[in-house]
Coordinates of C-alpha atoms and ligand atoms in Angstrom, one line a residue:
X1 CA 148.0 89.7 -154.5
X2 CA 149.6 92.1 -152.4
X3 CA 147.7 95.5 -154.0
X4 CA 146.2 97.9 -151.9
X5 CA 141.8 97.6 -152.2
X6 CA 140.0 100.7 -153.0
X7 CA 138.9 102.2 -149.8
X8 CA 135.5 103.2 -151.1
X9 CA 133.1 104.4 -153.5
X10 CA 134.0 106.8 -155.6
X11 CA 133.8 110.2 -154.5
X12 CA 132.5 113.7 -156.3
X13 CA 135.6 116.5 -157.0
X14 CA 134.7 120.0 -157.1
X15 CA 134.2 120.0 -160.8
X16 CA 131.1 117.7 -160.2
X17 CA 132.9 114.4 -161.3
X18 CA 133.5 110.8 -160.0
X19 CA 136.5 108.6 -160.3
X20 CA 136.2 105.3 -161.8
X21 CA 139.2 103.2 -160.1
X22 CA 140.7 99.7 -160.7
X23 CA 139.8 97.5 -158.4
X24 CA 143.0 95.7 -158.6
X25 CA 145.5 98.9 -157.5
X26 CA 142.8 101.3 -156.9
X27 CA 144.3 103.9 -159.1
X28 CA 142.0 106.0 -161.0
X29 CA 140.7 104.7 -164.5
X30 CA 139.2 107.9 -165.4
X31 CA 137.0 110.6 -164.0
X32 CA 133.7 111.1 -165.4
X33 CA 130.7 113.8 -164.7
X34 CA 127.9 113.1 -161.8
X35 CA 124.8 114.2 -164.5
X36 CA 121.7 115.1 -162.4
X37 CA 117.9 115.6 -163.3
X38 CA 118.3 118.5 -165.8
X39 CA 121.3 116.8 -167.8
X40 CA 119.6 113.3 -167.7
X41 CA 116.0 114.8 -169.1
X42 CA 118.4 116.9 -171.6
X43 CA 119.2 113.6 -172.5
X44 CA 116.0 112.2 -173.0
X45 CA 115.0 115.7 -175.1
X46 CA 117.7 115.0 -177.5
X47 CA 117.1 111.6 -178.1
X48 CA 113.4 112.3 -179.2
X49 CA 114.5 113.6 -181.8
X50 CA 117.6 111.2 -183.2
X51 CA 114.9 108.4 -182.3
X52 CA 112.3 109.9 -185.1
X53 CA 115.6 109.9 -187.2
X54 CA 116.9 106.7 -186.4
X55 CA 113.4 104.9 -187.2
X56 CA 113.4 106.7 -190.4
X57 CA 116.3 104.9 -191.5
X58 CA 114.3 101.7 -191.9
X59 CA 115.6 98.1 -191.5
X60 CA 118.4 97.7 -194.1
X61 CA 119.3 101.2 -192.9
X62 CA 120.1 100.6 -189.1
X63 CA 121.3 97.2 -189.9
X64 CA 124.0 98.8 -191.9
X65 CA 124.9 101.2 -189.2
X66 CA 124.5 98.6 -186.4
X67 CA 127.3 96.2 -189.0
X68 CA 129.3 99.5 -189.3
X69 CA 129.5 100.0 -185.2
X70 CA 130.2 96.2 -184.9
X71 CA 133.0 96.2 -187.4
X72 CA 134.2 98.9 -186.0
X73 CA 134.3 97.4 -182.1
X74 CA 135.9 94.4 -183.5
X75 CA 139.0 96.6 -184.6
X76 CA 139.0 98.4 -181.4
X77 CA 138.8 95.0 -179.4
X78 CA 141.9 95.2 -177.7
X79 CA 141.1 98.8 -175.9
X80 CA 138.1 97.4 -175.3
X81 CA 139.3 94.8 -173.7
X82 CA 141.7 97.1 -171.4
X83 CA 138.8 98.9 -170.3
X84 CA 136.8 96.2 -169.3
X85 CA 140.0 94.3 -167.4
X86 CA 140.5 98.1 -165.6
X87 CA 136.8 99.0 -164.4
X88 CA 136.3 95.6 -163.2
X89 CA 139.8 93.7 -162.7
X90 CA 138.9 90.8 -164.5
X91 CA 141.6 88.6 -166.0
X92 CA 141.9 89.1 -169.9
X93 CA 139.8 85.3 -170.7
X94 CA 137.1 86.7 -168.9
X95 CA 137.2 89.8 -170.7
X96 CA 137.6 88.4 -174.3
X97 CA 135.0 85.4 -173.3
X98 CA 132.7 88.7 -172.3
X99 CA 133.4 90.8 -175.5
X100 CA 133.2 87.5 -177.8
X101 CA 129.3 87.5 -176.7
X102 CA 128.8 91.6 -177.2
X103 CA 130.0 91.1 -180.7
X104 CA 127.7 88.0 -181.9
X105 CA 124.9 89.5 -179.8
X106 CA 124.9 92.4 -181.9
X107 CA 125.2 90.8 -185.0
X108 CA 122.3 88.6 -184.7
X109 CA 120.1 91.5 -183.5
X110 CA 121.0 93.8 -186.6
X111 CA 120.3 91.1 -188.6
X112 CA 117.2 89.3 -187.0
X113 CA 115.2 92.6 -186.5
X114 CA 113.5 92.8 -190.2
X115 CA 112.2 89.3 -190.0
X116 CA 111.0 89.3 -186.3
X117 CA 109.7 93.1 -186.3
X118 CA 109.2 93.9 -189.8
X119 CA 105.5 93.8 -191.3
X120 CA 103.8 90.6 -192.0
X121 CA 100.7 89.1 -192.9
X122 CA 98.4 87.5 -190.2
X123 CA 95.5 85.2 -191.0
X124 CA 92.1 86.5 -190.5
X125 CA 90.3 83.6 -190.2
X126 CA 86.8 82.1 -191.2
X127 CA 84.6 85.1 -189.7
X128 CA 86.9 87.6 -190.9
X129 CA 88.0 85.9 -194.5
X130 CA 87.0 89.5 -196.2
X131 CA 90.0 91.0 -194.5
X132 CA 93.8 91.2 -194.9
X133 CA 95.3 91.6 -191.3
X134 CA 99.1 92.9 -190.9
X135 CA 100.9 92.7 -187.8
X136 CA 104.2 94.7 -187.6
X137 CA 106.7 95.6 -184.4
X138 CA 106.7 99.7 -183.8
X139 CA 109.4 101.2 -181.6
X140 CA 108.9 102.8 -178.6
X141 CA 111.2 105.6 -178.7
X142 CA 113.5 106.3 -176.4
X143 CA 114.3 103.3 -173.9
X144 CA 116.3 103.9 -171.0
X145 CA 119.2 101.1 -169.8
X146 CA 120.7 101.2 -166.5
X147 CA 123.7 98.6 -166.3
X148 CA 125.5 96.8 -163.8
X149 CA 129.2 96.7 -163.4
X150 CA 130.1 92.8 -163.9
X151 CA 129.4 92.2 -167.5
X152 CA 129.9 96.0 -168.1
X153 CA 129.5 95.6 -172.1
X154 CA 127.3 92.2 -172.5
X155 CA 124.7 92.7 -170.2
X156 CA 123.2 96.2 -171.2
X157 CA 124.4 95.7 -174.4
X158 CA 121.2 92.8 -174.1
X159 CA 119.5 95.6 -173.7
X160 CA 121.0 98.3 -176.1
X161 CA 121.8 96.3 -179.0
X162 CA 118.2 95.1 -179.5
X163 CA 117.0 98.3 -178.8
X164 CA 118.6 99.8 -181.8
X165 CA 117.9 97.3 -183.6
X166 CA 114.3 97.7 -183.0
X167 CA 114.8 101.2 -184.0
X168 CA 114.3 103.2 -180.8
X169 CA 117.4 105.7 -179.6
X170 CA 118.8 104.9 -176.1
X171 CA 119.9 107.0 -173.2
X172 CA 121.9 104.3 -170.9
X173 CA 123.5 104.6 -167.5
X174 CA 125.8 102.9 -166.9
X175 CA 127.6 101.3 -162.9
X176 CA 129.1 103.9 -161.3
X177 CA 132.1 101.1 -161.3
X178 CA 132.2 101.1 -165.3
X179 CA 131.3 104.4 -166.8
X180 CA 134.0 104.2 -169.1
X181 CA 133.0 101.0 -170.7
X182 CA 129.2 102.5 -171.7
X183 CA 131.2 105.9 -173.2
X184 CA 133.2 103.8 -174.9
X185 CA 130.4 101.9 -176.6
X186 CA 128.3 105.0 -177.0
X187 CA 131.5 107.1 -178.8
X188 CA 132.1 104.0 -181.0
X189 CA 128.7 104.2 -182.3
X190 CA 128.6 107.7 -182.8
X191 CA 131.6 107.2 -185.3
X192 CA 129.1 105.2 -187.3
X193 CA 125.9 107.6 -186.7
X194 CA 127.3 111.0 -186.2
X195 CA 124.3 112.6 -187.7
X196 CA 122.1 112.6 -184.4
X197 CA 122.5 110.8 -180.7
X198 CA 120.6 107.8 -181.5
X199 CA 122.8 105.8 -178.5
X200 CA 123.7 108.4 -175.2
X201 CA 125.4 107.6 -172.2
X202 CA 124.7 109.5 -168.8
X203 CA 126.7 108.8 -165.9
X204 CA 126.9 109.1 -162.4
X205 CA 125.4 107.3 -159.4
X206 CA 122.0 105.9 -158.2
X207 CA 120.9 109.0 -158.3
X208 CA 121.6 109.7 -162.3
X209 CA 119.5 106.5 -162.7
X210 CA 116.7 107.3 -160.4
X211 CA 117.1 110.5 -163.1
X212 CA 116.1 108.4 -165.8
X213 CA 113.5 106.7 -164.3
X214 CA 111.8 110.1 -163.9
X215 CA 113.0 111.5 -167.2
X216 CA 110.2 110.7 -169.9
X217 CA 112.1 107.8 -171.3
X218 CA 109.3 105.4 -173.2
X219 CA 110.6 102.3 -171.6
X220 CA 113.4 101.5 -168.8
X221 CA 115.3 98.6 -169.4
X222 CA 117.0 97.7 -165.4
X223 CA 119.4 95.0 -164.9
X224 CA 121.0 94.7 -161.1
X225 CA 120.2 94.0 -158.5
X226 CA 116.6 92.7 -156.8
X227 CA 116.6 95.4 -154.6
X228 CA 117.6 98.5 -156.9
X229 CA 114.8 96.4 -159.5
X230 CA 112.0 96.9 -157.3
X231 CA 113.2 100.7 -156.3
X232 CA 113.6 101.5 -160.6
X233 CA 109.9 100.0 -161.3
X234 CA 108.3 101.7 -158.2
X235 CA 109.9 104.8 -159.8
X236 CA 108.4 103.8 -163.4
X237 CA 105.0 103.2 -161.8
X238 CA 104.6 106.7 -161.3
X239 CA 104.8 107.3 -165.0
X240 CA 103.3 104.1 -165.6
X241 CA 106.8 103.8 -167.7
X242 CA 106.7 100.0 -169.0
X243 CA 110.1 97.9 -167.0
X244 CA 112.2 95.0 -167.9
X245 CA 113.4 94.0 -164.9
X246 CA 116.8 91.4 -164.5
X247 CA 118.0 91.0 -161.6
X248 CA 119.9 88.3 -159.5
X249 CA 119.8 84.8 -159.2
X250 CA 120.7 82.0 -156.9
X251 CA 121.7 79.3 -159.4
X252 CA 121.5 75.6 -159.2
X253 CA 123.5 72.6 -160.4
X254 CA 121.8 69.3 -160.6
X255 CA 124.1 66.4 -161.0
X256 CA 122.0 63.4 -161.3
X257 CA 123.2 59.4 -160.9
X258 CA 123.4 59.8 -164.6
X259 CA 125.6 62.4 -165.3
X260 CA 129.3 62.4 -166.7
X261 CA 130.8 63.4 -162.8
X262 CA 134.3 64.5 -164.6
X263 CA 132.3 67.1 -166.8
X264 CA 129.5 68.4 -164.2
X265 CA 132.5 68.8 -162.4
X266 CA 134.3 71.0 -164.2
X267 CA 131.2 72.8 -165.3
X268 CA 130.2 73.4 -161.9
X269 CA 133.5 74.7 -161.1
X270 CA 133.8 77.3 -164.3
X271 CA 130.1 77.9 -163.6
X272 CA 131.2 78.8 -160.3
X273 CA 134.0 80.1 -159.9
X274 CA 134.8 82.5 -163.7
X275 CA 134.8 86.2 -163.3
X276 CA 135.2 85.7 -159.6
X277 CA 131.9 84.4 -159.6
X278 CA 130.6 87.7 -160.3
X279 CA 127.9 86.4 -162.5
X280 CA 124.3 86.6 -162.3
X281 CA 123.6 82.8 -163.6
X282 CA 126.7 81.7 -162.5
X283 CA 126.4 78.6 -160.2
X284 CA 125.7 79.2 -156.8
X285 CA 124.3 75.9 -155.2
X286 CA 125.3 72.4 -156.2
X287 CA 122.7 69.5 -155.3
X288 CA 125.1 66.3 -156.3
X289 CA 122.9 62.7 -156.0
X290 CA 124.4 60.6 -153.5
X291 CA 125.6 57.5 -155.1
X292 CA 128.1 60.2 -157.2
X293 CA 128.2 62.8 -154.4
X294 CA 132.0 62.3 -153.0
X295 CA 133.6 61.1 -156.2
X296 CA 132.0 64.6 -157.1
X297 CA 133.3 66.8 -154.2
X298 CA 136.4 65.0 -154.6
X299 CA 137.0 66.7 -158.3
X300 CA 135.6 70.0 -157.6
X301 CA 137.5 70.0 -154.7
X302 CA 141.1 69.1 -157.2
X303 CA 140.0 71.6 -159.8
X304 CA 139.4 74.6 -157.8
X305 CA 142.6 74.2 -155.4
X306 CA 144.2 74.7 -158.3
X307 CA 142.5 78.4 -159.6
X308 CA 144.4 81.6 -158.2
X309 CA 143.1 85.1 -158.5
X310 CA 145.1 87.6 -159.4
X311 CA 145.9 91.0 -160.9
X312 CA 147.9 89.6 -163.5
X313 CA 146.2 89.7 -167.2
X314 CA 146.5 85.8 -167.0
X315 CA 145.6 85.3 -163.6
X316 CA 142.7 82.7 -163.6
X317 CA 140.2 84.9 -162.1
X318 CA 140.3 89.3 -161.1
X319 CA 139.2 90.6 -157.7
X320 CA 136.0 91.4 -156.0
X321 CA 135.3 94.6 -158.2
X322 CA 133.0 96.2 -155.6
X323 CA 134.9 96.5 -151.8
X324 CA 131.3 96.1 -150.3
X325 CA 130.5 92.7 -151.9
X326 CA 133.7 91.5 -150.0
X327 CA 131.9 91.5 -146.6
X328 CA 128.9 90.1 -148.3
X329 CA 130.7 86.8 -149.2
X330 CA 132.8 86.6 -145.8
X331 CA 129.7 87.2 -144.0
X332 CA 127.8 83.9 -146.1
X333 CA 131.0 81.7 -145.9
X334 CA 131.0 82.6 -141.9
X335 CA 127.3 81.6 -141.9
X336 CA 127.7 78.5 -143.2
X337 CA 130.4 77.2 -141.1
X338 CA 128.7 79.0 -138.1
X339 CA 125.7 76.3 -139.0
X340 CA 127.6 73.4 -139.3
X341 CA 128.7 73.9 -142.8
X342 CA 132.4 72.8 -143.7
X343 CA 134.3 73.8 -146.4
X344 CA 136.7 71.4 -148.2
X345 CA 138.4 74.3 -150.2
X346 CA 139.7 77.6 -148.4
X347 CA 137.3 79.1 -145.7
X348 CA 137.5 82.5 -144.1
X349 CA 141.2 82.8 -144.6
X350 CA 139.9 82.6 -148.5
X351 CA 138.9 86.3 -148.0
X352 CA 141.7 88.5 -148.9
X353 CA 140.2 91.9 -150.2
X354 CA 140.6 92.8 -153.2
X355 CA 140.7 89.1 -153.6
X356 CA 138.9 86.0 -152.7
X357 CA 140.1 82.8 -153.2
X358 CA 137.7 79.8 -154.1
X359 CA 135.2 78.4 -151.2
X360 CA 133.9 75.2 -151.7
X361 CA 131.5 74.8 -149.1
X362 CA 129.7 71.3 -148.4
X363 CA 126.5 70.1 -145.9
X364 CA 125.3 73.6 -146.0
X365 CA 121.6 73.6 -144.3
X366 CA 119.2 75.0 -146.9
X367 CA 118.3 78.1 -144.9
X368 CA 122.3 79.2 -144.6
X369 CA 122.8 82.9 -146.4
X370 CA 124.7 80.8 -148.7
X371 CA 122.0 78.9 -149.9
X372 CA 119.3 81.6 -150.2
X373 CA 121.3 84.6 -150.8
X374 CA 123.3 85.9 -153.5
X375 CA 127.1 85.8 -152.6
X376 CA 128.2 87.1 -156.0
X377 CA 131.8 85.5 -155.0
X378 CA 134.1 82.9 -156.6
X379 CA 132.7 80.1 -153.7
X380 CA 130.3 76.9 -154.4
X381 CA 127.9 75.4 -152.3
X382 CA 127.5 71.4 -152.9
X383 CA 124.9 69.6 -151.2
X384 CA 123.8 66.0 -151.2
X385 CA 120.5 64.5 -151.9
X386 CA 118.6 61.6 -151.9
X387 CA 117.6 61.4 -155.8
X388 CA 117.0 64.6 -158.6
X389 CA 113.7 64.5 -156.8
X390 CA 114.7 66.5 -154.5
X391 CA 117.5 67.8 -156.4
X392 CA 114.4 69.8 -158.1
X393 CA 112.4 70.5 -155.4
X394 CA 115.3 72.4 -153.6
X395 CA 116.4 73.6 -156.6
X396 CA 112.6 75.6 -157.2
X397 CA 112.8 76.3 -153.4
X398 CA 114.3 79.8 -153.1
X399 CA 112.1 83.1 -154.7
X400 CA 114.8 83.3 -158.0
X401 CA 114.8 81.5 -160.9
X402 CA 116.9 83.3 -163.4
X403 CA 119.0 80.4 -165.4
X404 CA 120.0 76.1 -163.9
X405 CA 122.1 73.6 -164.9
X406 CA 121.2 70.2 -165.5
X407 CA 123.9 67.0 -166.1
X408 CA 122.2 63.8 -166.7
X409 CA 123.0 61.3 -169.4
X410 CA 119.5 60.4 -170.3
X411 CA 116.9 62.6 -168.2
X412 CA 118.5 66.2 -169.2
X413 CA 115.3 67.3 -170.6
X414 CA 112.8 65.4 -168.6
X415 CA 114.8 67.7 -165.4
X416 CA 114.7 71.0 -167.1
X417 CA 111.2 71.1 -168.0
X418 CA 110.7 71.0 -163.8
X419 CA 112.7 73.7 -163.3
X420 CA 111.2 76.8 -162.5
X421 CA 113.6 79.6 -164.2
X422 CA 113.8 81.4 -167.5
X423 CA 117.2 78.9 -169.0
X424 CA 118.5 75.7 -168.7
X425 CA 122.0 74.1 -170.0
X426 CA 121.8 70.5 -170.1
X427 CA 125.4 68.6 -169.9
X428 CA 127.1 72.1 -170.1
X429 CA 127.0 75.2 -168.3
X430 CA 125.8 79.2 -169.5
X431 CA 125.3 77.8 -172.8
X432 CA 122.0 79.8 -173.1
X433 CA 123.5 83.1 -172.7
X434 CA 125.8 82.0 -175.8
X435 CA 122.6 81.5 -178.1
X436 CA 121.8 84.6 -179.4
X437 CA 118.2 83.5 -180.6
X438 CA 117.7 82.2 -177.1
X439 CA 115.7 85.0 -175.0
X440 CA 117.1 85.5 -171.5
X441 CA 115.7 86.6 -168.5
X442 CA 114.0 85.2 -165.4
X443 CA 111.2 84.8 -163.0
X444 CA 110.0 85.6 -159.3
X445 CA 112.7 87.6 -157.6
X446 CA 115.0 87.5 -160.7
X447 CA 113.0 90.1 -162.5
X448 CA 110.3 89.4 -166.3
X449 CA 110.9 90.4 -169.7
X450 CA 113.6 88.9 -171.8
X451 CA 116.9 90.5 -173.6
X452 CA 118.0 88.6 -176.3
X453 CA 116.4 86.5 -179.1
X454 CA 113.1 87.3 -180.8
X455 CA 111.7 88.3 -177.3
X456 CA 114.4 90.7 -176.8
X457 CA 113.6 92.6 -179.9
X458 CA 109.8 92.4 -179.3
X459 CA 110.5 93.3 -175.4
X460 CA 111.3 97.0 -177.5
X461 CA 108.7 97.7 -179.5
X462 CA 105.2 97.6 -179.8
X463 CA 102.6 95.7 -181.6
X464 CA 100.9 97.5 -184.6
X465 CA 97.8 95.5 -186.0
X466 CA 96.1 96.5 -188.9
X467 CA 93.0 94.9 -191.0
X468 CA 91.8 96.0 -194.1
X469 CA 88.4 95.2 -195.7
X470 CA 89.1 93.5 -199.3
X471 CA 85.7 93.2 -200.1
X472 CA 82.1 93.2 -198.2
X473 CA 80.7 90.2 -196.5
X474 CA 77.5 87.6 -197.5
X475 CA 77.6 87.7 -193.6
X476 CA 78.4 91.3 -191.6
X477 CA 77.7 91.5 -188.3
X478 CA 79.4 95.1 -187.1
X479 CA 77.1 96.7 -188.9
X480 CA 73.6 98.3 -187.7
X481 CA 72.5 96.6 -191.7
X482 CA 72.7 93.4 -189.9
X483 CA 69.3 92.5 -189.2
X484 CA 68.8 89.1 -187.1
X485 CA 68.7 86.8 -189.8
X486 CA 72.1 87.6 -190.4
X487 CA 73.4 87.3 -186.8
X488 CA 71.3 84.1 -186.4
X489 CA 73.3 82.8 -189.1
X490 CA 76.7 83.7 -187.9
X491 CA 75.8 82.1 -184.7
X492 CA 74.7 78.6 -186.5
X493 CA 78.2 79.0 -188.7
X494 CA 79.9 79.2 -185.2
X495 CA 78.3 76.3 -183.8
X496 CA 78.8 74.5 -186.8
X497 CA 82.5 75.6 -186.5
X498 CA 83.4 75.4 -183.0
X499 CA 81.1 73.4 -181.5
X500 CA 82.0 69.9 -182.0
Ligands
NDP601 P1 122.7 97.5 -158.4 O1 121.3 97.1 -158.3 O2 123.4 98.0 -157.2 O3 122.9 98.6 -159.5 C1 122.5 98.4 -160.8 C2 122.4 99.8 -161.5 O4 121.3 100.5 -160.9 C3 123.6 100.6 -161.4 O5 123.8 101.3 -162.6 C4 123.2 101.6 -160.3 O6 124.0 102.7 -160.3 C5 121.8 101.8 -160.6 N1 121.0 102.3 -159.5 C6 121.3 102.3 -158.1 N2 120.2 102.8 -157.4 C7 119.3 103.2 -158.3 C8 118.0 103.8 -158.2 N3 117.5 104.2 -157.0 N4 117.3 104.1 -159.4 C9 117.8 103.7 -160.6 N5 119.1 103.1 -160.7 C10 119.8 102.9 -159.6 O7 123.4 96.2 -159.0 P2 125.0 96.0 -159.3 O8 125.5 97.0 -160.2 O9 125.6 95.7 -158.0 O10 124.9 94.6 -160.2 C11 125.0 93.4 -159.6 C12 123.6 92.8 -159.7 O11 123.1 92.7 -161.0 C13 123.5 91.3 -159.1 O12 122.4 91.2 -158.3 C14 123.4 90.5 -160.4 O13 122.8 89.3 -160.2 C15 122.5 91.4 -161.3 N6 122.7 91.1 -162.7 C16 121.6 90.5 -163.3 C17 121.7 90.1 -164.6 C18 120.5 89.6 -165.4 O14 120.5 89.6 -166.6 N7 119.5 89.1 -164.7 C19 123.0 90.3 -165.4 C20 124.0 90.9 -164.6 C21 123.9 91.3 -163.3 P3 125.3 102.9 -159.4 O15 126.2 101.7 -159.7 O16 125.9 104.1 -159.9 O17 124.8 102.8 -158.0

């Protein structure tokens, strides 16, 4: 706890490089290279090329590399996981609980991609019965992936994983906080595909992935922040480049009257509170239903007294990774007390850059910074209410709706279907992000288009329909031949059809 904080961003040496430091001592991790326009389109250039190769390898082919690169993380788990704890100072659980996803992400999308992409027949229906109709899932080419630094492996891995897998080559660019994690991933794979650079990385800072917005790339994959999101598919518009967009999220926690208080409890807290609450879905806002409300804040309040952050491998939680986001979360804890808030664990004192200790903050009015913001810090706010009524309708209140938490004995369902947001974990918390068939992604302010799942391999490619004509028609209507007797019998076959 008593480490010096990095002072700063990262700055450029003469040799046209950046340091990436750990947050934790703020020594240097590594330096990397600051890649500008020419380098970044270089990029793109190169991965034409490996992308017309890569596709070529069919299915089976890039499954096999994709097992291959997979196999081949697994052994290499434990530098991985060294290199994830250094760029971002997260304790080792968080890591492992982070690289445990990567892996079972990427098997499911090697393995899935055949079936969900591969060709398959479509029925033509009544009017068309002549015809055999095919549907099959082309990729685009080369998709660009611009990362954040939190989950600096699973989240664009979302992204790049299912790319692959949909057979498209990928130029990605990474946080300026965790270059060395995307070289890492990208020199693994090319161990497994040394042939052509299917899978690039290109680093650097905003600028390096305003650069690949510009570059050509045939689909830009962005996950940060809201702000940077609407900046990346401004820049797209200009090439009318096609965007997924994630960004953040202000996450809610519905405990109902219902619910098993012990377990929402500690959900809320994990939810809350893991990776320094450095977590796009983590849980941000807490609505509790009175009748269980204090017996609630009453174990929250036990269970995170207890968690210490810490520099330490087995510390519970790591530090703030960016030094900026340390004012962020003072400043929202400060506005919360400031407007009658009160916090029944830590406070402003909690605030100890590189760390922050947990914040449970409780009566917070619904237009604090805490409630509508994102604070991105290991603090919680819990607020009473009258019933899940209006659990839901302040849950829905706020622009996002990335992911929720729902814990009710018997209404779990009935809750989630109200809630407006892309995933919901009912009696248990993140489980969605777990699920690799499960699609992930959000709505309003937290960005559209999915990673994961079938939707996260479709959300790469694009649709290929073809019909062919088995054998001519009694009935042919696209044809000048037609003459109107025949048209006047389509039409009665239609109302026969579809008119009841
Ligand atoms: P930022 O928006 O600051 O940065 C995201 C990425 O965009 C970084 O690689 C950054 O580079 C790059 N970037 C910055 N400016 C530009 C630009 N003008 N054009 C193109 N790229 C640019 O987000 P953070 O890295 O701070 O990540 C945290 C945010 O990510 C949070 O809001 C979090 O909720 C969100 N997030 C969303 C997830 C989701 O799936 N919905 C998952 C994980 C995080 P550089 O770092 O070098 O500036």
């Amino acid at each position: 706890m008593t480490q010096t904080a990095p002072t700063g961003p990262p700055r450029v040496d003469e040799q046209r490089r950046f340091a990436s430091l750990d947050p934790r001592t703020g020594e240097v991790v590594a330096h990397h290279p600051v890649h500008g326009e020419a380098e970044v389109r270089a990029a793109v250039e190169a991965g034409r090329a490996a992308a017309a190769f890569w596709d070529g390898l069919g299915f089976d082919g890039r499954r096999a590399r994709l097992d291959a690169w997979r196999r081949l993380l697994v052994r290499r788990l434990d530098e991985l996981l060294a290199l994830v704890s250094a760029e971002t100072g997260k304790s080792a659980d968080d890591a492992r609980t982070e690289l445990a996803l990567v892996v079972d992400h990427l098997h499911w999308a090697a393995r899935q991609a055949a079936g969900v992409l591969g060709r398959r027949k479509v029925k033509p229906g009544v009017l068309m019965y002549n015809h055999a109709a095919t549907l099959e899932y082309r990729p685009l080419g080369v998709v660009g992936v611009i990362g954040p630094w939190n989950y600096p492996a699973f989240t664009p891995m979302g992204s790049i994983a299912y790319a692959l897998a949909a057979g498209n080559a990928v130029v990605f660019k990474p946080s300026e906080y965790t270059p060395g994690v995307g070289v890492f991933l990208a020199e693994a794979f090319a161990e497994v595909v040394p042939e052509h650079p299917v899978f690039q990385v290109v680093t650097g800072f905003g600028e390096t992935g305003a650069a690949l917005c510009a570059a050509g790339v045939d689909k830009l994959a962005f996950t940060g922040s809201t702000a940077t999101g609407r900046k990346v598919m401004a820049a797209c518009a200009a090439t009318l480049t096609p965007v997924l967009v994630e960004c953040g999220g202000k996450d809610p926690l519905i405990v109902a009257e219902d619910a098993d208080v012990e377990a929402a409890a500690e959900a809320a807290v994990w939810g809350g509170i893991f990776n320094s609450g450095q977590t796009c879905a983590g849980v941000e806002r807490v609505y509790v239903v009175d009748a269980v409300h204090d017996r609630f804040v009453g174990l929250v309040a036990e269970k995170a007294r207890r968690l210490r952050p810490g520099g330490e491998p087995g510390a519970d939680f790591g530090p703030i990774t960016m030094p900026r986001q340390v004012e962020v979360i003072r400043s929202h804890v400060a506005d919360a007390l400031a407007r009658g808030g009160r916090a029944v664990v830590g406070g402003l004192e909690s605030v100890r850059p590189p760390y922050v200790e947990p914040v449970v903050l409780v009566d917070v009015p619904e237009d604090a910074l805490a409630v509508t913001e994102e604070t991105f810090g290991p603090t919680l706010v819990v607020n009473r209410v009258a019933d899940v009524d209006e659990a839901v309708r302040r849950a829905n209140a706020l622009p996002f709706g990335l992911g929720a938490t729902v814990f009710s004995r018997n209404r779990g369902d009935e809750l989630a279907a109200r809630l407006r947001c892309g995933m919901v974990s009912v009696n248990s918390v993140l489980a969605y992000a777990s699920v690799p068939g499960l699609p992930f992604g959000g709505v309003g302010d937290s960005g559209f288009g999915r990673i994961h799942g079938e939707d996260g391999l479709r959300e790469f490619a694009y649709a290929h329909a073809v019909t062919r004509k088995r054998f001519g028609a009694a009935l042919d209507p696209m044809t000048y031949e037609r003459g109107s007797r025949t048209m006047r019998r389509v039409l009665r076959l239609v109302r026969l059809l579809y008119g009841r």
